[in-house]
Coordinates of C-alpha atoms and ligand atoms in Angstrom, one line a residue:
M1 CA 82.7 103.3 67.1
S2 CA 81.9 101.6 70.3
I3 CA 82.8 102.0 73.4
R4 CA 86.5 101.3 74.3
H5 CA 87.7 100.1 77.9
F6 CA 91.0 100.1 79.8
L7 CA 91.2 96.8 81.7
S8 CA 94.9 95.7 80.6
L9 CA 97.9 97.1 78.8
M10 CA 96.3 94.5 76.0
D11 CA 93.5 96.6 75.3
L12 CA 95.3 99.0 73.3
T13 CA 98.0 98.5 70.3
T14 CA 101.1 99.1 70.6
E15 CA 100.7 102.9 68.8
E16 CA 98.2 103.3 71.2
I17 CA 100.5 103.0 74.3
R18 CA 102.7 105.1 72.7
L19 CA 100.7 108.1 71.9
I20 CA 99.1 107.9 74.9
I21 CA 102.4 107.9 76.9
S22 CA 103.4 110.7 74.3
R23 CA 100.0 112.4 75.2
A24 CA 101.0 112.6 78.9
I25 CA 104.1 114.1 78.4
E26 CA 102.5 116.9 76.5
L27 CA 100.2 117.1 78.9
K28 CA 102.0 116.9 81.9
A29 CA 103.9 120.6 79.3
E30 CA 100.5 122.1 78.8
L31 CA 100.0 121.7 83.6
Q32 CA 103.5 123.8 84.2
A33 CA 102.2 126.5 81.5
Q34 CA 98.7 126.4 83.5
T35 CA 97.0 125.6 80.4
F36 CA 93.3 123.6 80.8
S37 CA 91.1 121.3 78.6
T38 CA 87.0 121.5 79.4
L39 CA 87.1 117.8 78.2
M40 CA 85.0 116.6 80.8
H41 CA 83.1 120.2 81.5
N42 CA 79.8 119.2 83.1
Q43 CA 80.3 115.2 82.9
S44 CA 80.9 112.7 85.9
A45 CA 83.0 110.1 86.9
V46 CA 82.6 107.6 89.2
L47 CA 85.4 106.3 90.7
I48 CA 84.4 103.0 92.8
F49 CA 87.0 101.4 95.0
E50 CA 86.5 98.4 96.9
K51 CA 90.1 98.8 98.2
S52 CA 92.7 101.5 100.0
S53 CA 94.2 103.9 97.1
T54 CA 95.9 106.8 97.6
R55 CA 97.9 107.4 94.3
T56 CA 95.4 106.1 92.2
R57 CA 92.2 108.3 94.0
V58 CA 93.7 111.5 94.0
S59 CA 95.6 111.4 90.6
F60 CA 92.0 110.1 89.0
E61 CA 90.0 112.8 91.3
T62 CA 92.3 115.6 90.3
G63 CA 93.3 114.5 86.4
V64 CA 89.3 114.9 86.5
T65 CA 88.9 118.3 87.4
Q66 CA 91.7 119.9 85.3
F67 CA 89.2 118.7 82.7
S68 CA 86.4 121.0 84.4
G69 CA 84.6 117.5 85.1
N70 CA 83.3 116.1 88.6
S71 CA 84.6 113.1 90.5
I72 CA 82.1 110.8 92.7
F73 CA 84.5 108.5 94.6
L74 CA 82.2 105.2 96.1
A75 CA 84.0 103.0 98.9
P76 CA 81.9 99.5 99.5
S77 CA 79.6 101.0 102.3
D78 CA 79.0 104.7 100.2
S79 CA 77.1 102.6 97.7
H80 CA 74.3 99.5 97.0
L81 CA 77.7 97.3 95.5
G82 CA 78.3 97.2 99.1
R83 CA 75.2 95.6 99.7
G84 CA 74.6 93.1 97.4
E85 CA 73.5 95.2 94.3
P86 CA 74.5 93.1 91.2
I87 CA 77.4 94.8 89.3
A88 CA 75.1 94.7 85.7
D89 CA 72.7 96.5 87.3
T90 CA 75.1 99.3 88.8
A91 CA 77.5 99.6 85.2
R92 CA 73.9 99.8 84.0
V93 CA 72.2 102.7 85.9
L94 CA 75.6 104.4 86.4
S95 CA 75.9 104.6 82.4
R96 CA 73.0 106.6 82.1
M97 CA 74.3 109.4 84.0
A98 CA 78.8 109.1 84.2
S99 CA 80.9 109.7 80.9
L100 CA 83.6 106.8 82.7
I101 CA 84.1 104.5 85.8
V102 CA 87.1 104.1 87.3
M103 CA 87.1 100.6 89.7
R104 CA 89.4 99.3 92.2
T105 CA 88.5 95.9 93.6
G106 CA 90.1 92.5 94.4
P107 CA 89.1 89.5 91.8
H108 CA 89.1 90.9 88.3
E109 CA 86.3 89.1 86.8
R110 CA 84.8 92.0 89.0
I111 CA 85.8 94.6 86.6
E112 CA 85.5 92.5 83.1
K113 CA 81.6 92.0 84.6
M114 CA 81.3 96.4 84.7
A115 CA 83.4 96.3 81.7
Q116 CA 80.7 94.0 80.2
Y117 CA 77.5 96.0 81.2
A118 CA 78.6 99.7 80.9
T119 CA 78.1 101.7 77.6
V120 CA 80.9 104.4 79.3
P121 CA 84.5 103.3 79.6
V122 CA 85.4 101.2 82.6
I123 CA 88.8 102.0 83.9
N124 CA 90.7 99.2 85.9
G125 CA 92.4 101.4 89.0
L126 CA 93.9 97.4 90.9
S127 CA 92.3 94.2 90.6
D128 CA 94.3 91.0 92.2
F129 CA 95.4 90.0 88.6
N130 CA 97.6 93.4 87.1
H131 CA 97.8 97.5 87.4
P132 CA 97.5 99.2 84.1
C133 CA 97.2 102.4 84.7
Q134 CA 101.1 102.3 87.4
L135 CA 102.8 101.2 83.9
L136 CA 101.0 103.6 81.9
A137 CA 102.7 106.3 84.3
D138 CA 105.9 103.8 84.6
I139 CA 106.8 103.8 81.0
Q140 CA 106.2 107.6 80.6
T141 CA 109.0 107.7 83.5
F142 CA 111.2 105.4 82.2
T143 CA 110.8 107.7 78.3
E144 CA 111.6 111.1 80.0
H145 CA 114.4 109.7 82.0
R146 CA 115.9 107.5 79.6
G147 CA 113.9 107.3 76.6
D148 CA 112.5 104.9 74.3
I149 CA 112.2 101.3 76.6
R150 CA 112.4 99.3 73.3
G151 CA 115.0 96.9 73.2
R152 CA 115.7 97.6 77.3
K153 CA 116.3 95.5 79.7
V154 CA 114.0 95.7 83.0
A155 CA 114.5 93.9 86.2
W156 CA 111.4 92.9 88.2
I157 CA 112.6 91.9 91.7
G158 CA 110.2 89.9 94.5
D159 CA 107.1 89.1 94.3
G160 CA 105.1 87.8 90.8
N161 CA 102.2 89.8 91.6
N162 CA 99.3 92.8 89.9
V163 CA 102.0 95.5 89.5
C164 CA 104.5 92.6 88.0
H165 CA 102.0 91.1 85.4
S166 CA 101.2 94.5 84.3
W167 CA 105.0 95.0 83.9
M168 CA 104.5 91.5 81.6
N169 CA 102.2 92.5 79.6
A170 CA 103.8 96.0 79.0
A171 CA 107.2 94.1 78.1
R172 CA 105.3 92.5 75.4
Q173 CA 103.6 95.1 73.7
L174 CA 106.1 97.5 74.2
D175 CA 109.1 95.1 72.9
F176 CA 111.9 95.5 75.5
E177 CA 113.0 92.5 78.4
L178 CA 111.9 91.6 81.3
H179 CA 113.8 89.6 83.8
I180 CA 111.9 88.7 87.0
A181 CA 113.2 87.5 90.1
T182 CA 110.9 86.2 92.5
P183 CA 110.8 82.5 95.2
K184 CA 109.8 79.9 93.5
D185 CA 106.2 79.9 94.7
H186 CA 105.4 83.0 93.9
R187 CA 105.9 83.5 90.6
P188 CA 103.1 85.3 88.2
D189 CA 101.1 84.2 86.5
Q190 CA 101.2 80.4 84.4
N191 CA 99.3 81.9 81.4
L192 CA 100.7 85.6 81.3
I193 CA 103.9 83.5 81.8
K194 CA 103.6 81.6 78.3
D195 CA 101.7 84.5 76.5
C196 CA 104.9 86.8 77.2
S197 CA 107.7 84.1 76.9
N198 CA 109.3 86.1 74.1
N199 CA 110.1 89.5 76.9
I200 CA 110.2 87.8 79.8
V201 CA 113.2 85.3 81.3
L202 CA 112.8 83.8 84.9
T203 CA 114.6 83.2 87.6
E204 CA 115.1 82.5 92.0
D205 CA 118.0 84.7 91.8
P206 CA 117.4 89.1 92.5
K207 CA 121.0 89.7 91.0
V208 CA 120.8 87.7 87.6
A209 CA 117.9 89.5 86.6
A210 CA 119.0 92.7 88.1
K211 CA 122.6 92.2 85.9
D212 CA 123.0 95.1 83.2
A213 CA 119.3 96.4 84.2
A214 CA 118.6 99.7 82.6
L215 CA 115.5 99.6 85.4
V216 CA 114.8 98.3 88.8
V217 CA 111.3 97.3 89.6
T218 CA 110.1 96.2 93.2
D219 CA 106.8 96.2 95.5
T220 CA 105.9 95.5 98.4
W221 CA 105.6 92.1 99.4
S222 CA 102.3 92.3 101.0
G223 CA 100.0 93.3 98.9
M224 CA 96.4 94.4 99.7
G225 CA 94.5 91.4 101.2
H226 CA 98.3 89.5 102.1
E227 CA 98.4 91.7 105.4
K228 CA 98.2 88.7 107.5
E229 CA 100.4 87.2 106.0
K230 CA 103.3 89.7 106.5
E231 CA 105.5 88.1 109.1
A232 CA 105.4 84.9 107.0
R233 CA 106.0 86.6 103.7
E234 CA 109.2 88.6 105.0
K235 CA 110.9 85.4 105.7
I236 CA 110.1 83.7 102.1
F237 CA 111.4 87.1 100.5
E238 CA 114.0 87.6 102.6
G239 CA 116.7 87.6 99.8
Y240 CA 114.9 90.1 97.6
C241 CA 115.5 93.1 98.6
V242 CA 116.4 95.9 96.2
D243 CA 119.9 97.8 98.1
E244 CA 122.6 99.1 97.8
N245 CA 124.9 95.7 96.6
L246 CA 122.0 95.0 94.3
M247 CA 122.0 98.3 92.1
S248 CA 126.0 98.1 91.9
V249 CA 125.3 95.2 89.8
A250 CA 122.5 97.1 86.9
A251 CA 124.2 99.0 84.4
K252 CA 125.8 102.3 86.1
D253 CA 123.1 104.7 85.5
A254 CA 120.1 102.2 86.1
L255 CA 116.8 103.8 87.8
F256 CA 115.2 102.6 90.1
M257 CA 110.6 102.3 90.3
H258 CA 108.4 101.5 93.2
C259 CA 105.0 102.4 92.3
L260 CA 104.2 103.2 96.5
P261 CA 103.3 102.6 99.3
A262 CA 106.5 101.2 100.0
Y263 CA 107.9 99.6 102.9
R264 CA 111.9 101.2 103.3
G265 CA 113.6 98.3 104.9
S266 CA 111.8 95.3 103.1
E267 CA 111.5 94.8 100.0
V268 CA 113.7 98.1 99.4
T269 CA 116.4 100.1 101.2
A270 CA 116.2 103.4 102.1
G271 CA 119.4 104.1 100.4
V272 CA 118.0 103.0 97.1
I273 CA 114.1 104.7 97.7
D274 CA 115.8 107.8 99.2
G275 CA 119.0 108.0 96.8
A276 CA 119.8 108.7 93.4
Q277 CA 118.9 106.3 91.3
S278 CA 115.4 106.9 92.5
V279 CA 112.5 108.3 90.6
I280 CA 110.1 106.9 92.9
W281 CA 108.1 110.5 92.6
D282 CA 108.7 111.2 89.3
E283 CA 106.5 108.1 88.8
A284 CA 103.8 108.7 91.3
E285 CA 103.6 112.0 89.7
N286 CA 102.9 110.9 86.6
R287 CA 100.0 109.0 87.5
L288 CA 97.9 112.4 86.9
H289 CA 99.3 112.9 83.5
A290 CA 99.1 109.4 82.1
Q291 CA 95.7 108.3 83.4
K292 CA 94.6 112.0 81.7
A293 CA 96.4 111.2 78.6
L294 CA 94.2 107.7 79.2
I295 CA 90.7 109.5 79.6
E296 CA 91.3 111.5 76.9
F297 CA 92.2 108.6 74.8
L298 CA 89.4 106.7 75.9
L299 CA 86.8 109.5 76.0
T300 CA 87.6 110.6 72.2
N301 CA 88.0 107.2 70.8
S302 CA 84.4 106.0 72.5
Q303 CA 81.1 106.4 71.4
K304 CA 78.6 105.9 74.0
T305 CA 75.9 102.7 72.4
P306 CA 72.0 103.7 72.6
Q307 CA 70.2 102.2 75.7
Ligands
CP1 N1 100.9 103.0 93.8 C1 99.0 103.1 93.4 O1 98.1 102.7 93.1 O2 98.7 103.8 94.8 P1 97.9 103.5 95.3 O3 97.5 102.3 96.2 O4 98.0 104.6 96.4 O5 96.2 104.5 94.5
NVA2 N1 100.9 95.0 94.9 C1 100.0 96.3 95.7 C2 100.0 97.3 94.8 C3 99.5 98.6 95.1 C4 99.6 100.0 94.2 C5 98.8 95.3 96.3 O1 98.6 95.1 95.6 O2 98.8 96.9 96.9

């Protein structure tokens, strides 16, 4: 047994993803029954966040606490990483002390480098390329509301961004159809499009993507790092707002999801995100349960390599 990292949904098999989702649903029930595991007793998780976060940070810290462990949160100014200590050195040092590393950053290669040198599991808490933890929660949420996602039609509307990339990987791992509507210059990554070609359909027309979909998903048009382009992007993405009109072409019982933070009046109307089809609060809560299931899976399927 070696170390299992989670940098992408492709780091797990389809079976393993399914297992983690059902365990997340079980852990949610266990929490409701106030049953706690001591999986991380006397152990630490280090959370390195080079970008802002509300849900990811709080769900990881809470999950680790519920496993009787301790979280150490490091913002760039808190550690020597922010002053240029190499990631490889940081990874080796943290692995001598902690049992788990969660990292949120911009360039995906930084997380890859951390995983290359860490001898404990590394979890991607979001990079500019993908956001796989979000997808575990999203699939859990769909499963709880509608059952198996296999063979269903899902519509992604807006920017072909990091969250969209993880939806694409979810589509190929779990075999559903992902219809992606983006402006021409904001399509997802070319290589990923090729890799996922059996499960995705690209269009520029949100209505074509949303037609009869069981689920409509969107995200902010100006993710972290795009703040300065906010005004220009509002113009580019005009016409990609998930509003009541767009939801009306989806299936009658279609769900709406958004990873949050959301900007009402831009990528989604208040009527949709705060309406009856929206499952965003379950989706946000499930970050906790899905990540606990992920931590449990990674810790029980990894063996610390000798130093
Ligand atoms: N959805 C999500 O990852 O939220 P945060 O940026 O608040 O962690
Ligand atoms: N696409 C957004 C997701 C935030 C959770 C971003 O990268 O900022």
